[in-house]
């Protein structure tokens, strides 16, 4: 049985002499494994279809746990993303999280990933902002919608430090529970989108905090290498 899916390559591993094994996340069916045969040979027609970050309509043959890519119509490669190392790392983190969260189809999250990759590649969006916005979308899709602007308990507008708790969401210092994670005022303002021009250290803190919340609530954690400070 052949099938057509709109999918993005989240991982590509060489296999045998000239094949690649792809992890695809599709809009329709979530995560799939497919091999792209012969794509490492010189002048291989489907080479681009086996590149990480390629987004296209994939024609797949076979069934079960591994498909074979028979054709691909490319929508976008998001190639300008690779020009900036921070943007590239953020894109990789987004793809890794999308893959981990998509054993079942996650159409909204899939579209959020495409939106962030487009913004990184063509709209000059900052890598940290994209990573944060994608993690907020992932939390929302996982049933953990967080508002970093207003206390989830008393409704006060947040303008200082806040606290995240698994039971209460983002709350003000007065409503905080003992087991919460502290969110300092600048990190909170960054995540809420009130100020996206803060220094790099705060952006990194925001990204780490959201990754931590994602792990506590949905049990999924991006690779630690995306959180190292780079010189
Ligand atoms: Zn409160």
PDB file of C-alpha atoms and ligand atoms in Angstrom:
ATOM      1  CA  UNK A   1       0.000   0.000   0.000  1.00  0.00           C
ATOM      2  CA  UNK A   2       1.394   3.373  -0.983  1.00  0.00           C
ATOM      3  CA  UNK A   3       0.621   6.472   0.967  1.00  0.00           C
ATOM      4  CA  UNK A   4       1.196  10.204   0.749  1.00  0.00           C
ATOM      5  CA  UNK A   5       1.999  12.271   3.818  1.00  0.00           C
ATOM      6  CA  UNK A   6       3.073  15.826   4.494  1.00  0.00           C
ATOM      7  CA  UNK A   7       6.172  15.316   6.573  1.00  0.00           C
ATOM      8  CA  UNK A   8       9.364  16.813   7.877  1.00  0.00           C
ATOM      9  CA  UNK A   9      12.675  14.943   8.342  1.00  0.00           C
ATOM     10  CA  UNK A  10      13.693  15.092  12.002  1.00  0.00           C
ATOM     11  CA  UNK A  11      16.610  12.648  11.793  1.00  0.00           C
ATOM     12  CA  UNK A  12      18.635  10.989   9.044  1.00  0.00           C
ATOM     13  CA  UNK A  13      21.133   8.191   9.669  1.00  0.00           C
ATOM     14  CA  UNK A  14      23.315   6.601   6.960  1.00  0.00           C
ATOM     15  CA  UNK A  15      22.649   2.915   6.466  1.00  0.00           C
ATOM     16  CA  UNK A  16      24.489   0.352   4.345  1.00  0.00           C
ATOM     17  CA  UNK A  17      26.433   1.879   1.440  1.00  0.00           C
ATOM     18  CA  UNK A  18      24.180   4.532   0.082  1.00  0.00           C
ATOM     19  CA  UNK A  19      20.901   4.413   2.010  1.00  0.00           C
ATOM     20  CA  UNK A  20      19.564   6.679   4.734  1.00  0.00           C
ATOM     21  CA  UNK A  21      17.088   5.764   7.439  1.00  0.00           C
ATOM     22  CA  UNK A  22      14.812   8.716   8.085  1.00  0.00           C
ATOM     23  CA  UNK A  23      12.677   9.667  11.013  1.00  0.00           C
ATOM     24  CA  UNK A  24       9.759  11.563   9.531  1.00  0.00           C
ATOM     25  CA  UNK A  25       7.119  13.393  11.490  1.00  0.00           C
ATOM     26  CA  UNK A  26       3.973  13.618   9.424  1.00  0.00           C
ATOM     27  CA  UNK A  27       0.953  15.849   9.775  1.00  0.00           C
ATOM     28  CA  UNK A  28      -1.381  12.920   9.200  1.00  0.00           C
ATOM     29  CA  UNK A  29       0.176  10.026  11.119  1.00  0.00           C
ATOM     30  CA  UNK A  30       2.777  11.370  13.501  1.00  0.00           C
ATOM     31  CA  UNK A  31       6.222   9.797  13.612  1.00  0.00           C
ATOM     32  CA  UNK A  32       7.250   7.265  10.938  1.00  0.00           C
ATOM     33  CA  UNK A  33      10.466   5.524   9.944  1.00  0.00           C
ATOM     34  CA  UNK A  34      11.323   5.317   6.266  1.00  0.00           C
ATOM     35  CA  UNK A  35      14.382   4.384   4.273  1.00  0.00           C
ATOM     36  CA  UNK A  36      15.587   6.478   1.367  1.00  0.00           C
ATOM     37  CA  UNK A  37      17.400   3.988  -0.832  1.00  0.00           C
ATOM     38  CA  UNK A  38      20.412   4.941  -2.864  1.00  0.00           C
ATOM     39  CA  UNK A  39      20.147   8.569  -1.825  1.00  0.00           C
ATOM     40  CA  UNK A  40      23.861   8.832  -1.024  1.00  0.00           C
ATOM     41  CA  UNK A  41      24.916   7.839  -4.535  1.00  0.00           C
ATOM     42  CA  UNK A  42      26.284  10.625  -6.730  1.00  0.00           C
ATOM     43  CA  UNK A  43      23.468  12.476  -8.504  1.00  0.00           C
ATOM     44  CA  UNK A  44      20.809  10.646  -6.499  1.00  0.00           C
ATOM     45  CA  UNK A  45      17.433  12.072  -7.411  1.00  0.00           C
ATOM     46  CA  UNK A  46      16.013  12.037  -3.888  1.00  0.00           C
ATOM     47  CA  UNK A  47      19.041  13.292  -1.988  1.00  0.00           C
ATOM     48  CA  UNK A  48      17.194  16.394  -0.752  1.00  0.00           C
ATOM     49  CA  UNK A  49      14.368  14.233   0.600  1.00  0.00           C
ATOM     50  CA  UNK A  50      16.811  12.686   3.073  1.00  0.00           C
ATOM     51  CA  UNK A  51      18.130  15.991   4.466  1.00  0.00           C
ATOM     52  CA  UNK A  52      17.165  16.846   8.056  1.00  0.00           C
ATOM     53  CA  UNK A  53      14.619  19.698   8.116  1.00  0.00           C
ATOM     54  CA  UNK A  54      13.325  18.910   4.621  1.00  0.00           C
ATOM     55  CA  UNK A  55       9.568  19.497   4.512  1.00  0.00           C
ATOM     56  CA  UNK A  56       7.581  17.962   1.702  1.00  0.00           C
ATOM     57  CA  UNK A  57       4.941  15.604   0.485  1.00  0.00           C
ATOM     58  CA  UNK A  58       6.431  12.131   0.802  1.00  0.00           C
ATOM     59  CA  UNK A  59       5.252   9.147  -1.181  1.00  0.00           C
ATOM     60  CA  UNK A  60       5.855   6.031   0.876  1.00  0.00           C
ATOM     61  CA  UNK A  61       5.637   2.370  -0.136  1.00  0.00           C
ATOM     62  CA  UNK A  62       5.398  -0.632   2.138  1.00  0.00           C
ATOM     63  CA  UNK A  63       3.829  -0.960   5.545  1.00  0.00           C
ATOM     64  CA  UNK A  64       4.523  -1.866   9.122  1.00  0.00           C
ATOM     65  CA  UNK A  65       7.382  -0.270  10.963  1.00  0.00           C
ATOM     66  CA  UNK A  66       9.488   0.822   8.020  1.00  0.00           C
ATOM     67  CA  UNK A  67       8.448   2.482   4.800  1.00  0.00           C
ATOM     68  CA  UNK A  68      10.434   3.205   1.644  1.00  0.00           C
ATOM     69  CA  UNK A  69      10.473   6.719   0.212  1.00  0.00           C
ATOM     70  CA  UNK A  70       9.488   6.459  -3.453  1.00  0.00           C
ATOM     71  CA  UNK A  71       9.123  10.160  -4.197  1.00  0.00           C
ATOM     72  CA  UNK A  72       9.029  13.564  -2.537  1.00  0.00           C
ATOM     73  CA  UNK A  73       7.699  16.947  -3.582  1.00  0.00           C
ATOM     74  CA  UNK A  74       9.657  19.513  -1.620  1.00  0.00           C
ATOM     75  CA  UNK A  75       7.800  22.392   0.028  1.00  0.00           C
ATOM     76  CA  UNK A  76      10.758  23.902   1.863  1.00  0.00           C
ATOM     77  CA  UNK A  77      14.251  23.085   3.082  1.00  0.00           C
ATOM     78  CA  UNK A  78      14.468  26.068   5.469  1.00  0.00           C
ATOM     79  CA  UNK A  79      18.121  26.246   4.401  1.00  0.00           C
ATOM     80  CA  UNK A  80      18.805  29.851   5.591  1.00  0.00           C
ATOM     81  CA  UNK A  81      18.450  28.450   9.145  1.00  0.00           C
ATOM     82  CA  UNK A  82      21.894  26.862   8.846  1.00  0.00           C
ATOM     83  CA  UNK A  83      23.560  30.271   8.372  1.00  0.00           C
ATOM     84  CA  UNK A  84      23.290  31.089  12.083  1.00  0.00           C
ATOM     85  CA  UNK A  85      24.487  28.594  14.686  1.00  0.00           C
ATOM     86  CA  UNK A  86      21.963  29.633  17.378  1.00  0.00           C
ATOM     87  CA  UNK A  87      19.090  29.443  14.924  1.00  0.00           C
ATOM     88  CA  UNK A  88      20.327  26.077  13.711  1.00  0.00           C
ATOM     89  CA  UNK A  89      20.489  24.667  17.264  1.00  0.00           C
ATOM     90  CA  UNK A  90      17.006  25.964  17.988  1.00  0.00           C
ATOM     91  CA  UNK A  91      15.659  24.373  14.815  1.00  0.00           C
ATOM     92  CA  UNK A  92      17.284  21.060  15.787  1.00  0.00           C
ATOM     93  CA  UNK A  93      15.754  21.271  19.250  1.00  0.00           C
ATOM     94  CA  UNK A  94      12.308  22.015  17.807  1.00  0.00           C
ATOM     95  CA  UNK A  95      12.565  19.016  15.471  1.00  0.00           C
ATOM     96  CA  UNK A  96      13.758  16.738  18.264  1.00  0.00           C
ATOM     97  CA  UNK A  97      10.871  17.758  20.530  1.00  0.00           C
ATOM     98  CA  UNK A  98       8.358  17.451  17.693  1.00  0.00           C
ATOM     99  CA  UNK A  99       9.587  13.921  17.046  1.00  0.00           C
ATOM    100  CA  UNK A 100       9.517  12.898  20.719  1.00  0.00           C
ATOM    101  CA  UNK A 101       6.001  14.302  21.164  1.00  0.00           C
ATOM    102  CA  UNK A 102       4.575  12.750  17.990  1.00  0.00           C
ATOM    103  CA  UNK A 103       4.194   8.981  18.448  1.00  0.00           C
ATOM    104  CA  UNK A 104       0.596   9.891  17.537  1.00  0.00           C
ATOM    105  CA  UNK A 105      -0.355  12.675  15.090  1.00  0.00           C
ATOM    106  CA  UNK A 106      -0.073  16.178  16.619  1.00  0.00           C
ATOM    107  CA  UNK A 107      -1.334  18.426  13.810  1.00  0.00           C
ATOM    108  CA  UNK A 108      -1.259  21.678  15.786  1.00  0.00           C
ATOM    109  CA  UNK A 109       2.257  21.026  17.025  1.00  0.00           C
ATOM    110  CA  UNK A 110       3.386  20.048  13.529  1.00  0.00           C
ATOM    111  CA  UNK A 111       2.092  23.369  12.196  1.00  0.00           C
ATOM    112  CA  UNK A 112       3.755  25.220  15.095  1.00  0.00           C
ATOM    113  CA  UNK A 113       7.098  23.627  14.159  1.00  0.00           C
ATOM    114  CA  UNK A 114       6.720  24.642  10.499  1.00  0.00           C
ATOM    115  CA  UNK A 115       5.758  28.170  11.582  1.00  0.00           C
ATOM    116  CA  UNK A 116       8.851  28.511  13.791  1.00  0.00           C
ATOM    117  CA  UNK A 117      11.201  27.104  11.130  1.00  0.00           C
ATOM    118  CA  UNK A 118       9.781  29.599   8.609  1.00  0.00           C
ATOM    119  CA  UNK A 119      10.210  32.462  11.073  1.00  0.00           C
ATOM    120  CA  UNK A 120      13.822  31.401  11.741  1.00  0.00           C
ATOM    121  CA  UNK A 121      14.661  30.989   8.065  1.00  0.00           C
ATOM    122  CA  UNK A 122      12.916  33.970   6.499  1.00  0.00           C
ATOM    123  CA  UNK A 123      11.609  36.415   9.100  1.00  0.00           C
ATOM    124  CA  UNK A 124      14.695  37.077  11.198  1.00  0.00           C
ATOM    125  CA  UNK A 125      13.177  35.600  14.335  1.00  0.00           C
ATOM    126  CA  UNK A 126      15.655  34.967  17.138  1.00  0.00           C
ATOM    127  CA  UNK A 127      16.489  31.305  17.865  1.00  0.00           C
ATOM    128  CA  UNK A 128      15.737  31.624  21.577  1.00  0.00           C
ATOM    129  CA  UNK A 129      12.335  33.191  20.904  1.00  0.00           C
ATOM    130  CA  UNK A 130      11.466  30.398  18.468  1.00  0.00           C
ATOM    131  CA  UNK A 131      12.527  27.703  20.920  1.00  0.00           C
ATOM    132  CA  UNK A 132      10.467  29.313  23.700  1.00  0.00           C
ATOM    133  CA  UNK A 133       7.386  29.797  21.552  1.00  0.00           C
ATOM    134  CA  UNK A 134       7.565  26.207  20.335  1.00  0.00           C
ATOM    135  CA  UNK A 135       7.864  24.851  23.879  1.00  0.00           C
ATOM    136  CA  UNK A 136       4.875  26.978  24.947  1.00  0.00           C
ATOM    137  CA  UNK A 137       2.920  25.495  22.021  1.00  0.00           C
ATOM    138  CA  UNK A 138       4.014  21.977  23.022  1.00  0.00           C
ATOM    139  CA  UNK A 139       2.860  22.578  26.600  1.00  0.00           C
ATOM    140  CA  UNK A 140      -0.462  23.949  25.371  1.00  0.00           C
ATOM    141  CA  UNK A 141      -1.021  20.937  23.087  1.00  0.00           C
ATOM    142  CA  UNK A 142      -0.173  18.702  26.037  1.00  0.00           C
ATOM    143  CA  UNK A 143      -2.948  20.335  28.068  1.00  0.00           C
ATOM    144  CA  UNK A 144      -0.623  22.630  30.042  1.00  0.00           C
ATOM    145  CA  UNK A 145      -1.564  26.073  28.754  1.00  0.00           C
ATOM    146  CA  UNK A 146       0.522  28.578  30.724  1.00  0.00           C
ATOM    147  CA  UNK A 147      -0.044  32.321  30.961  1.00  0.00           C
ATOM    148  CA  UNK A 148       3.098  34.127  32.102  1.00  0.00           C
ATOM    149  CA  UNK A 149       1.286  37.493  32.326  1.00  0.00           C
ATOM    150  CA  UNK A 150      -1.394  36.827  34.942  1.00  0.00           C
ATOM    151  CA  UNK A 151      -1.429  34.833  38.196  1.00  0.00           C
ATOM    152  CA  UNK A 152      -3.397  31.628  37.565  1.00  0.00           C
ATOM    153  CA  UNK A 153      -4.651  31.683  41.158  1.00  0.00           C
ATOM    154  CA  UNK A 154      -5.623  35.246  42.149  1.00  0.00           C
ATOM    155  CA  UNK A 155      -5.658  36.857  38.710  1.00  0.00           C
ATOM    156  CA  UNK A 156      -3.147  39.594  39.570  1.00  0.00           C
ATOM    157  CA  UNK A 157      -1.119  40.971  36.660  1.00  0.00           C
ATOM    158  CA  UNK A 158       2.417  39.627  37.072  1.00  0.00           C
ATOM    159  CA  UNK A 159       5.157  42.237  37.072  1.00  0.00           C
ATOM    160  CA  UNK A 160       7.766  40.740  39.415  1.00  0.00           C
ATOM    161  CA  UNK A 161       8.936  37.237  40.226  1.00  0.00           C
ATOM    162  CA  UNK A 162       6.518  34.366  39.719  1.00  0.00           C
ATOM    163  CA  UNK A 163       6.415  30.660  40.482  1.00  0.00           C
ATOM    164  CA  UNK A 164       5.481  27.605  38.426  1.00  0.00           C
ATOM    165  CA  UNK A 165       3.791  24.716  40.172  1.00  0.00           C
ATOM    166  CA  UNK A 166       2.478  21.566  38.524  1.00  0.00           C
ATOM    167  CA  UNK A 167      -0.879  21.958  40.210  1.00  0.00           C
ATOM    168  CA  UNK A 168      -1.362  25.699  39.851  1.00  0.00           C
ATOM    169  CA  UNK A 169       0.468  26.840  36.715  1.00  0.00           C
ATOM    170  CA  UNK A 170       2.159  30.257  36.821  1.00  0.00           C
ATOM    171  CA  UNK A 171       1.269  32.123  39.999  1.00  0.00           C
ATOM    172  CA  UNK A 172       2.372  35.273  41.835  1.00  0.00           C
ATOM    173  CA  UNK A 173       4.726  35.159  44.840  1.00  0.00           C
ATOM    174  CA  UNK A 174       1.766  35.360  47.275  1.00  0.00           C
ATOM    175  CA  UNK A 175      -0.030  32.365  45.760  1.00  0.00           C
ATOM    176  CA  UNK A 176       3.136  30.264  45.401  1.00  0.00           C
ATOM    177  CA  UNK A 177       3.318  26.754  46.813  1.00  0.00           C
ATOM    178  CA  UNK A 178       6.441  25.397  48.542  1.00  0.00           C
ATOM    179  CA  UNK A 179       7.337  22.962  45.757  1.00  0.00           C
ATOM    180  CA  UNK A 180       7.198  25.429  42.850  1.00  0.00           C
ATOM    181  CA  UNK A 181       9.969  26.483  40.481  1.00  0.00           C
ATOM    182  CA  UNK A 182      10.870  30.148  40.855  1.00  0.00           C
ATOM    183  CA  UNK A 183      10.587  32.259  37.715  1.00  0.00           C
ATOM    184  CA  UNK A 184      12.508  35.521  38.116  1.00  0.00           C
ATOM    185  CA  UNK A 185      10.939  38.737  36.816  1.00  0.00           C
ATOM    186  CA  UNK A 186      13.117  39.100  33.683  1.00  0.00           C
ATOM    187  CA  UNK A 187      12.750  35.476  32.613  1.00  0.00           C
ATOM    188  CA  UNK A 188       8.995  35.784  33.100  1.00  0.00           C
ATOM    189  CA  UNK A 189       8.853  38.963  30.997  1.00  0.00           C
ATOM    190  CA  UNK A 190      10.865  37.274  28.255  1.00  0.00           C
ATOM    191  CA  UNK A 191       8.653  34.185  28.073  1.00  0.00           C
ATOM    192  CA  UNK A 192       5.472  36.279  28.241  1.00  0.00           C
ATOM    193  CA  UNK A 193       6.745  38.176  25.194  1.00  0.00           C
ATOM    194  CA  UNK A 194       6.766  41.503  27.049  1.00  0.00           C
ATOM    195  CA  UNK A 195      10.467  42.003  26.332  1.00  0.00           C
ATOM    196  CA  UNK A 196      12.300  39.898  23.773  1.00  0.00           C
ATOM    197  CA  UNK A 197      15.409  42.107  23.651  1.00  0.00           C
ATOM    198  CA  UNK A 198      16.894  40.925  26.963  1.00  0.00           C
ATOM    199  CA  UNK A 199      20.517  39.731  27.281  1.00  0.00           C
ATOM    200  CA  UNK A 200      21.474  36.278  26.053  1.00  0.00           C
ATOM    201  CA  UNK A 201      21.861  34.847  29.569  1.00  0.00           C
ATOM    202  CA  UNK A 202      18.192  35.541  30.312  1.00  0.00           C
ATOM    203  CA  UNK A 203      17.087  34.037  27.006  1.00  0.00           C
ATOM    204  CA  UNK A 204      19.033  30.902  27.838  1.00  0.00           C
ATOM    205  CA  UNK A 205      17.463  30.819  31.319  1.00  0.00           C
ATOM    206  CA  UNK A 206      13.996  31.108  29.762  1.00  0.00           C
ATOM    207  CA  UNK A 207      14.740  28.256  27.385  1.00  0.00           C
ATOM    208  CA  UNK A 208      16.046  26.053  30.228  1.00  0.00           C
ATOM    209  CA  UNK A 209      13.072  26.859  32.424  1.00  0.00           C
ATOM    210  CA  UNK A 210      10.556  25.886  29.741  1.00  0.00           C
ATOM    211  CA  UNK A 211      12.497  22.692  29.009  1.00  0.00           C
ATOM    212  CA  UNK A 212      12.342  21.892  32.719  1.00  0.00           C
ATOM    213  CA  UNK A 213       8.584  22.511  32.864  1.00  0.00           C
ATOM    214  CA  UNK A 214       8.118  20.412  29.729  1.00  0.00           C
ATOM    215  CA  UNK A 215       9.973  17.540  31.375  1.00  0.00           C
ATOM    216  CA  UNK A 216       8.069  17.785  34.657  1.00  0.00           C
ATOM    217  CA  UNK A 217       4.691  17.882  32.961  1.00  0.00           C
ATOM    218  CA  UNK A 218       4.988  15.877  29.729  1.00  0.00           C
ATOM    219  CA  UNK A 219       8.050  13.754  30.534  1.00  0.00           C
ATOM    220  CA  UNK A 220       9.948  14.840  27.428  1.00  0.00           C
ATOM    221  CA  UNK A 221      13.318  16.526  27.535  1.00  0.00           C
ATOM    222  CA  UNK A 222      15.389  18.012  24.713  1.00  0.00           C
ATOM    223  CA  UNK A 223      19.033  16.966  24.476  1.00  0.00           C
ATOM    224  CA  UNK A 224      21.261  18.819  26.976  1.00  0.00           C
ATOM    225  CA  UNK A 225      23.648  20.058  24.289  1.00  0.00           C
ATOM    226  CA  UNK A 226      21.085  22.673  23.223  1.00  0.00           C
ATOM    227  CA  UNK A 227      21.514  24.459  26.534  1.00  0.00           C
ATOM    228  CA  UNK A 228      25.235  25.009  26.769  1.00  0.00           C
ATOM    229  CA  UNK A 229      26.562  28.540  26.661  1.00  0.00           C
ATOM    230  CA  UNK A 230      28.516  29.071  23.485  1.00  0.00           C
ATOM    231  CA  UNK A 231      31.494  31.357  23.151  1.00  0.00           C
TER     232      UNK A 231
HETATM  233 ZN1  LIG B   1      -1.662  35.233  42.875  1.00  0.00          ZN
END
